[in-house]
């Protein structure tokens, strides 16, 4: 792929207008959401969407999430069951993606859905993403703005490190608050189920619906087409549930432990989620070859953190 100049845009009126123009011209813009930075393109434009796959080096069977400004816009593209509407009312805008039946003739590129008859959609809760979606006025396909298989970006600097020269622009909106990707709920079948743990805890979804939801238990069985086992991989090896750190290891702690980096010294899972990807990026920058991670409680945002850490620790090709 030939290199292009990547423009860094401010998150102000001019920057947002420039970013929307890039979408209209079929280009790629990375932008902040409350979860992680997304790499966006016009979801109706085949060539633009193909550029996302090329820039990320992403396998083409992996469908993308479409970002929309509000629930009203979602109705233009998808069928929404009662359950979907309840979840949307409770958690959008926010860190939840719904997989919904795609309407015929919705105009979404087949490269976005990878040929599926469902569409993953999300209304992000971030002022820059909201302003950009409003200015553009169309559906924006956006996976996380990292090379495929690598750590997701929570700052503009992470995006530039991974994709500079491959994308047209990035809107620098600072650090993402949530820090892990959205929770994906499949609402296309008779029973809703969770395809990916993420920024909205499972417990909150269950409380909203008044029912237990099936969750991904074993990372070796991909439930979502893009849930590859080895993912989020830092350069070094990763050892999980470490109750002590060996001399050759770089410790990534949680709670009151003595470690080079600590996701949350006070044991706060929300803080740990927000720090997770930035600290994995830092471990790369430090040249850590053997990373050992403290045990993380498996509830609330801990589930999303453990899901990402298992994939970071998985055997690689
Ligand atoms: O927080 C997030 O969700 C971020 C920000 C940018 O919004 N986006 C993100 O996108 O994480 P991505 O592409 O890295 O992950 C999308 C996941 C993949 O695992 C993909 O397989 C799944 O969503 N997915 C997309 N469409 C689907 C569908 N129709 N059915 C099932 N899974 C789907
Ligand atoms: Mg991703």
Short mmCIF file of C-alpha atoms and ligand atoms in Angstrom, two decimals:
data_model
loop_
_atom_site.label_atom_id
_atom_site.label_comp_id
_atom_site.label_asym_id
_atom_site.label_seq_id
_atom_site.Cartn_x
_atom_site.Cartn_y
_atom_site.Cartn_z
CA UNK A 1 0.00 0.00 0.00
CA UNK A 2 1.41 3.40 -0.93
CA UNK A 3 1.88 5.89 1.89
CA UNK A 4 -0.39 8.93 2.17
CA UNK A 5 -0.09 11.99 4.36
CA UNK A 6 -2.11 11.61 7.58
CA UNK A 7 -3.52 14.97 8.70
CA UNK A 8 -4.08 15.55 12.41
CA UNK A 9 -7.31 17.51 12.95
CA UNK A 10 -8.46 19.43 16.02
CA UNK A 11 -11.83 18.38 17.49
CA UNK A 12 -13.29 21.84 16.74
CA UNK A 13 -15.84 22.97 14.12
CA UNK A 14 -13.24 23.24 11.35
CA UNK A 15 -11.65 19.90 12.16
CA UNK A 16 -15.02 18.13 12.26
CA UNK A 17 -16.07 19.74 8.94
CA UNK A 18 -12.77 18.64 7.35
CA UNK A 19 -13.22 15.08 8.68
CA UNK A 20 -16.79 14.87 7.30
CA UNK A 21 -15.46 16.02 3.89
CA UNK A 22 -12.93 13.20 3.94
CA UNK A 23 -15.81 10.74 4.53
CA UNK A 24 -17.75 12.27 1.62
CA UNK A 25 -14.70 11.85 -0.63
CA UNK A 26 -14.39 8.17 0.33
CA UNK A 27 -11.39 8.56 2.65
CA UNK A 28 -10.52 7.22 6.11
CA UNK A 29 -10.67 9.22 9.35
CA UNK A 30 -9.76 7.93 12.80
CA UNK A 31 -11.88 9.53 15.54
CA UNK A 32 -12.34 9.17 19.29
CA UNK A 33 -15.27 7.38 20.89
CA UNK A 34 -15.82 6.78 24.62
CA UNK A 35 -14.47 3.21 24.23
CA UNK A 36 -11.48 3.32 21.84
CA UNK A 37 -10.54 5.26 18.68
CA UNK A 38 -12.41 4.05 15.59
CA UNK A 39 -11.14 3.98 12.00
CA UNK A 40 -14.11 5.37 10.06
CA UNK A 41 -15.35 5.37 6.48
CA UNK A 42 -18.69 5.93 4.74
CA UNK A 43 -20.46 2.58 5.30
CA UNK A 44 -22.28 2.90 1.94
CA UNK A 45 -19.10 3.26 -0.10
CA UNK A 46 -17.49 -0.08 -1.08
CA UNK A 47 -14.15 1.44 -2.00
CA UNK A 48 -13.95 3.45 1.22
CA UNK A 49 -14.78 0.38 3.33
CA UNK A 50 -12.22 -1.71 1.41
CA UNK A 51 -9.62 0.89 2.42
CA UNK A 52 -10.37 0.16 6.11
CA UNK A 53 -9.54 -3.51 5.62
CA UNK A 54 -6.38 -2.60 3.69
CA UNK A 55 -5.16 -0.05 6.26
CA UNK A 56 -5.72 -2.48 9.17
CA UNK A 57 -4.50 -5.58 7.33
CA UNK A 58 -7.76 -7.12 8.49
CA UNK A 59 -9.13 -10.47 7.25
CA UNK A 60 -12.08 -9.64 5.01
CA UNK A 61 -14.46 -12.10 6.72
CA UNK A 62 -14.58 -9.87 9.77
CA UNK A 63 -17.63 -7.56 9.71
CA UNK A 64 -17.53 -3.97 10.99
CA UNK A 65 -19.62 -1.93 13.44
CA UNK A 66 -21.65 0.94 11.96
CA UNK A 67 -21.82 4.12 14.04
CA UNK A 68 -24.95 6.27 13.91
CA UNK A 69 -25.93 9.56 15.55
CA UNK A 70 -29.09 8.36 17.32
CA UNK A 71 -31.69 5.61 17.63
CA UNK A 72 -33.88 7.24 14.96
CA UNK A 73 -31.06 6.71 12.45
CA UNK A 74 -30.74 3.05 13.47
CA UNK A 75 -34.35 2.46 12.37
CA UNK A 76 -33.31 3.42 8.81
CA UNK A 77 -30.96 0.45 8.59
CA UNK A 78 -32.17 -2.27 10.97
CA UNK A 79 -35.20 -3.97 12.45
CA UNK A 80 -35.45 -3.36 16.19
CA UNK A 81 -37.22 -5.91 18.39
CA UNK A 82 -38.76 -4.90 21.71
CA UNK A 83 -35.67 -6.16 23.51
CA UNK A 84 -33.40 -4.17 21.20
CA UNK A 85 -35.47 -1.03 21.78
CA UNK A 86 -35.31 -1.48 25.55
CA UNK A 87 -31.53 -1.88 25.48
CA UNK A 88 -31.17 1.08 23.12
CA UNK A 89 -33.29 3.31 25.36
CA UNK A 90 -31.28 2.31 28.44
CA UNK A 91 -27.71 2.31 27.10
CA UNK A 92 -27.47 4.53 23.98
CA UNK A 93 -25.56 6.66 23.51
CA UNK A 94 -23.01 4.32 25.08
CA UNK A 95 -20.57 1.44 24.99
CA UNK A 96 -23.02 -1.15 23.64
CA UNK A 97 -23.27 -2.55 20.10
CA UNK A 98 -26.43 -4.34 18.96
CA UNK A 99 -26.42 -6.96 16.19
CA UNK A 100 -29.76 -6.50 14.42
CA UNK A 101 -31.49 -7.79 11.28
CA UNK A 102 -30.39 -5.62 8.35
CA UNK A 103 -33.20 -4.02 6.35
CA UNK A 104 -33.32 -4.88 2.65
CA UNK A 105 -32.00 -2.03 0.50
CA UNK A 106 -30.54 -0.21 3.50
CA UNK A 107 -27.63 0.72 1.24
CA UNK A 108 -24.88 -0.59 3.51
CA UNK A 109 -21.82 -1.96 1.69
CA UNK A 110 -21.58 -5.78 1.72
CA UNK A 111 -17.99 -5.36 2.81
CA UNK A 112 -19.32 -3.95 6.12
CA UNK A 113 -21.46 -6.98 6.94
CA UNK A 114 -19.10 -9.49 5.29
CA UNK A 115 -22.20 -10.82 3.56
CA UNK A 116 -24.21 -11.44 6.80
CA UNK A 117 -27.90 -10.46 6.91
CA UNK A 118 -27.34 -8.73 10.25
CA UNK A 119 -25.69 -5.41 11.05
CA UNK A 120 -23.74 -4.41 14.17
CA UNK A 121 -24.70 -0.83 15.14
CA UNK A 122 -23.74 1.57 17.89
CA UNK A 123 -24.55 5.13 18.98
CA UNK A 124 -21.34 6.37 20.62
CA UNK A 125 -21.31 8.57 23.72
CA UNK A 126 -18.50 10.97 22.85
CA UNK A 127 -18.96 14.60 21.87
CA UNK A 128 -16.44 14.44 19.01
CA UNK A 129 -17.95 11.25 17.57
CA UNK A 130 -21.44 12.72 17.96
CA UNK A 131 -20.48 15.98 16.24
CA UNK A 132 -18.77 14.12 13.41
CA UNK A 133 -21.75 11.79 12.85
CA UNK A 134 -24.13 14.76 12.88
CA UNK A 135 -21.98 16.75 10.43
CA UNK A 136 -21.54 13.79 8.06
CA UNK A 137 -25.17 12.71 8.34
CA UNK A 138 -24.58 9.13 7.20
CA UNK A 139 -23.55 5.72 8.57
CA UNK A 140 -19.88 5.40 9.55
CA UNK A 141 -18.29 1.94 9.56
CA UNK A 142 -15.52 1.92 12.15
CA UNK A 143 -13.50 -0.88 13.66
CA UNK A 144 -10.94 -0.02 16.30
CA UNK A 145 -8.15 2.08 14.74
CA UNK A 146 -5.28 -0.37 15.16
CA UNK A 147 -3.48 -2.75 12.81
CA UNK A 148 -5.36 -6.08 12.89
CA UNK A 149 -4.45 -8.24 15.90
CA UNK A 150 -2.69 -5.44 17.78
CA UNK A 151 -3.66 -3.45 20.86
CA UNK A 152 -6.64 -1.11 20.48
CA UNK A 153 -5.88 2.64 20.61
CA UNK A 154 -7.09 4.87 23.43
CA UNK A 155 -5.13 7.98 22.39
CA UNK A 156 -4.42 9.72 19.07
CA UNK A 157 -0.72 8.90 19.58
CA UNK A 158 -1.57 5.16 19.60
CA UNK A 159 -3.42 5.57 16.29
CA UNK A 160 -0.55 7.49 14.72
CA UNK A 161 1.97 4.85 15.87
CA UNK A 162 -0.05 2.10 14.17
CA UNK A 163 -1.64 3.70 11.10
CA UNK A 164 0.21 6.89 10.15
CA UNK A 165 0.70 7.02 6.36
CA UNK A 166 -2.21 4.63 5.81
CA UNK A 167 -5.18 6.88 6.67
CA UNK A 168 -6.23 10.35 5.52
CA UNK A 169 -6.84 11.99 8.88
CA UNK A 170 -7.25 11.61 12.60
CA UNK A 171 -9.33 13.82 14.87
CA UNK A 172 -7.37 14.17 18.11
CA UNK A 173 -9.94 14.15 20.90
CA UNK A 174 -7.69 13.15 23.79
CA UNK A 175 -7.90 9.95 25.81
CA UNK A 176 -10.91 7.60 25.60
CA UNK A 177 -12.72 7.41 28.95
CA UNK A 178 -13.98 3.80 28.99
CA UNK A 179 -10.89 2.22 27.45
CA UNK A 180 -12.30 -1.16 26.33
CA UNK A 181 -14.52 -1.77 23.32
CA UNK A 182 -18.29 -1.88 23.42
CA UNK A 183 -20.28 -4.85 24.71
CA UNK A 184 -21.80 -6.64 21.69
CA UNK A 185 -25.32 -8.02 22.16
CA UNK A 186 -26.86 -10.14 19.40
CA UNK A 187 -30.54 -9.19 19.21
CA UNK A 188 -31.14 -10.75 15.78
CA UNK A 189 -32.47 -14.08 17.10
CA UNK A 190 -35.28 -15.05 19.48
CA UNK A 191 -33.02 -14.88 22.57
CA UNK A 192 -30.53 -12.02 23.05
CA UNK A 193 -26.97 -13.11 23.80
CA UNK A 194 -23.66 -11.42 24.48
CA UNK A 195 -21.05 -11.88 21.76
CA UNK A 196 -18.32 -9.78 23.38
CA UNK A 197 -17.91 -8.53 26.94
CA UNK A 198 -17.17 -4.81 26.91
CA UNK A 199 -17.72 -1.36 28.33
CA UNK A 200 -21.27 -1.96 29.58
CA UNK A 201 -21.17 -4.71 32.23
CA UNK A 202 -23.23 -7.85 31.60
CA UNK A 203 -24.90 -7.32 34.97
CA UNK A 204 -26.29 -3.94 33.82
CA UNK A 205 -27.77 -5.46 30.64
CA UNK A 206 -29.31 -8.31 32.65
CA UNK A 207 -30.79 -5.88 35.17
CA UNK A 208 -32.35 -3.87 32.33
CA UNK A 209 -33.94 -6.92 30.68
CA UNK A 210 -34.69 -8.82 33.89
CA UNK A 211 -33.13 -12.00 32.52
CA UNK A 212 -29.80 -13.82 32.42
CA UNK A 213 -27.88 -13.51 29.18
CA UNK A 214 -25.65 -16.15 27.61
CA UNK A 215 -22.06 -14.89 27.70
CA UNK A 216 -18.89 -15.94 25.89
CA UNK A 217 -17.30 -18.45 28.28
CA UNK A 218 -14.40 -19.88 26.35
CA UNK A 219 -12.23 -17.70 24.10
CA UNK A 220 -11.43 -20.73 21.88
CA UNK A 221 -15.00 -20.73 20.55
CA UNK A 222 -15.43 -17.52 18.55
CA UNK A 223 -19.03 -16.38 18.80
CA UNK A 224 -18.57 -13.23 16.78
CA UNK A 225 -16.84 -13.68 13.43
CA UNK A 226 -14.08 -11.28 14.42
CA UNK A 227 -13.36 -12.74 17.81
CA UNK A 228 -10.00 -14.20 16.92
CA UNK A 229 -8.28 -15.96 19.78
CA UNK A 230 -4.96 -14.17 19.45
CA UNK A 231 -5.73 -10.45 19.53
CA UNK A 232 -4.71 -7.35 21.43
CA UNK A 233 -1.22 -8.79 21.39
CA UNK A 234 1.66 -6.75 22.82
CA UNK A 235 5.16 -7.63 21.55
CA UNK A 236 6.10 -9.55 24.70
CA UNK A 237 4.68 -12.84 26.01
CA UNK A 238 1.82 -12.53 28.52
CA UNK A 239 1.36 -14.64 31.69
CA UNK A 240 -2.01 -14.26 33.45
CA UNK A 241 -3.14 -14.63 37.08
CA UNK A 242 0.38 -13.93 38.31
CA UNK A 243 0.50 -13.84 42.12
CA UNK A 244 4.18 -12.93 41.99
CA UNK A 245 6.44 -11.53 39.30
CA UNK A 246 9.70 -13.31 38.36
CA UNK A 247 12.90 -11.27 38.04
CA UNK A 248 12.86 -11.37 34.23
CA UNK A 249 9.19 -10.36 34.05
CA UNK A 250 7.59 -6.93 33.79
CA UNK A 251 4.65 -6.81 36.19
CA UNK A 252 1.26 -5.39 35.25
CA UNK A 253 -0.43 -5.21 38.62
CA UNK A 254 -3.96 -4.79 39.90
CA UNK A 255 -4.67 -3.76 43.49
CA UNK A 256 -2.10 -3.43 46.25
CA UNK A 257 0.85 -5.18 44.57
CA UNK A 258 4.36 -3.99 43.78
CA UNK A 259 4.53 -3.93 39.97
CA UNK A 260 6.24 -1.80 37.31
CA UNK A 261 2.80 -0.72 36.05
CA UNK A 262 -0.50 -0.99 37.90
CA UNK A 263 -3.93 -0.99 36.21
CA UNK A 264 -5.52 0.27 39.41
CA UNK A 265 -3.62 0.33 42.72
CA UNK A 266 -6.96 0.75 44.53
CA UNK A 267 -8.49 -2.27 42.76
CA UNK A 268 -11.07 -0.25 40.78
CA UNK A 269 -12.21 -2.16 37.66
CA UNK A 270 -13.44 0.97 35.85
CA UNK A 271 -10.03 2.61 36.27
CA UNK A 272 -8.33 -0.64 35.21
CA UNK A 273 -10.41 -0.84 31.99
CA UNK A 274 -9.54 2.77 31.15
CA UNK A 275 -5.81 2.03 31.66
CA UNK A 276 -5.64 -1.42 30.04
CA UNK A 277 -4.72 -0.66 26.43
CA UNK A 278 -2.58 2.37 27.25
CA UNK A 279 -0.52 0.21 29.64
CA UNK A 280 -0.17 -2.59 27.07
CA UNK A 281 1.10 0.07 24.64
CA UNK A 282 3.50 1.32 27.36
CA UNK A 283 4.81 -2.22 27.91
CA UNK A 284 5.61 -2.37 24.17
CA UNK A 285 7.35 1.01 24.36
CA UNK A 286 9.37 -0.24 27.39
CA UNK A 287 10.49 -3.25 25.35
CA UNK A 288 8.96 -5.73 27.84
CA UNK A 289 9.60 -9.28 26.58
CA UNK A 290 7.81 -11.20 29.37
CA UNK A 291 4.71 -9.61 30.88
CA UNK A 292 3.00 -10.99 33.99
CA UNK A 293 -0.45 -9.75 34.98
CA UNK A 294 -2.12 -9.86 38.41
CA UNK A 295 -5.45 -11.73 38.74
CA UNK A 296 -8.44 -9.51 37.82
CA UNK A 297 -11.87 -10.18 39.41
CA UNK A 298 -14.24 -11.59 36.77
CA UNK A 299 -17.27 -9.36 37.30
CA UNK A 300 -18.41 -5.96 35.99
CA UNK A 301 -15.79 -4.50 33.63
CA UNK A 302 -13.43 -7.24 34.87
CA UNK A 303 -15.04 -9.58 32.34
CA UNK A 304 -14.11 -7.33 29.43
CA UNK A 305 -10.61 -6.89 30.84
CA UNK A 306 -10.11 -10.66 31.29
CA UNK A 307 -11.47 -11.33 27.79
CA UNK A 308 -8.89 -8.94 26.28
CA UNK A 309 -6.08 -10.29 28.47
CA UNK A 310 -6.84 -13.93 27.51
CA UNK A 311 -6.57 -12.96 23.86
CA UNK A 312 -3.36 -11.01 24.52
CA UNK A 313 -1.92 -14.15 26.18
CA UNK A 314 -3.15 -16.63 23.54
CA UNK A 315 -0.67 -18.55 21.36
CA UNK A 316 0.13 -16.57 18.22
CA UNK A 317 0.65 -17.69 14.64
O1 LIG B 1 -16.14 0.04 21.05
C1 LIG B 1 -16.16 -0.48 19.93
O2 LIG B 1 -16.99 -1.36 19.64
C2 LIG B 1 -15.15 0.01 18.88
C3 LIG B 1 -15.44 1.49 18.62
C4 LIG B 1 -14.57 2.05 17.53
O3 LIG B 1 -16.80 1.66 18.34
N1 LIG B 1 -15.25 -0.75 17.69
C5 LIG B 1 -14.80 -2.03 17.60
O4 LIG B 1 -14.92 -2.58 16.35
O5 LIG B 1 -14.33 -2.67 18.53
P1 LIG B 1 -14.16 -3.89 15.88
O6 LIG B 1 -14.34 -3.93 14.40
O7 LIG B 1 -12.74 -3.89 16.35
O8 LIG B 1 -14.96 -5.07 16.48
C6 LIG B 1 -16.23 -5.38 15.93
C7 LIG B 1 -16.68 -6.72 16.37
C8 LIG B 1 -15.94 -7.84 15.65
O9 LIG B 1 -15.60 -8.84 16.60
C9 LIG B 1 -16.97 -8.34 14.64
O10 LIG B 1 -16.82 -9.68 14.32
C10 LIG B 1 -18.26 -8.07 15.37
O11 LIG B 1 -18.06 -6.85 16.00
N2 LIG B 1 -19.37 -7.95 14.45
C11 LIG B 1 -19.58 -7.00 13.52
N3 LIG B 1 -20.70 -7.23 12.82
C12 LIG B 1 -21.25 -8.36 13.32
C13 LIG B 1 -22.41 -9.12 13.02
N4 LIG B 1 -23.25 -8.76 12.05
N5 LIG B 1 -22.65 -10.23 13.75
C14 LIG B 1 -21.80 -10.59 14.74
N6 LIG B 1 -20.68 -9.91 15.08
C15 LIG B 1 -20.40 -8.83 14.38
MG1 LIG B 2 -10.71 -4.27 17.21
#
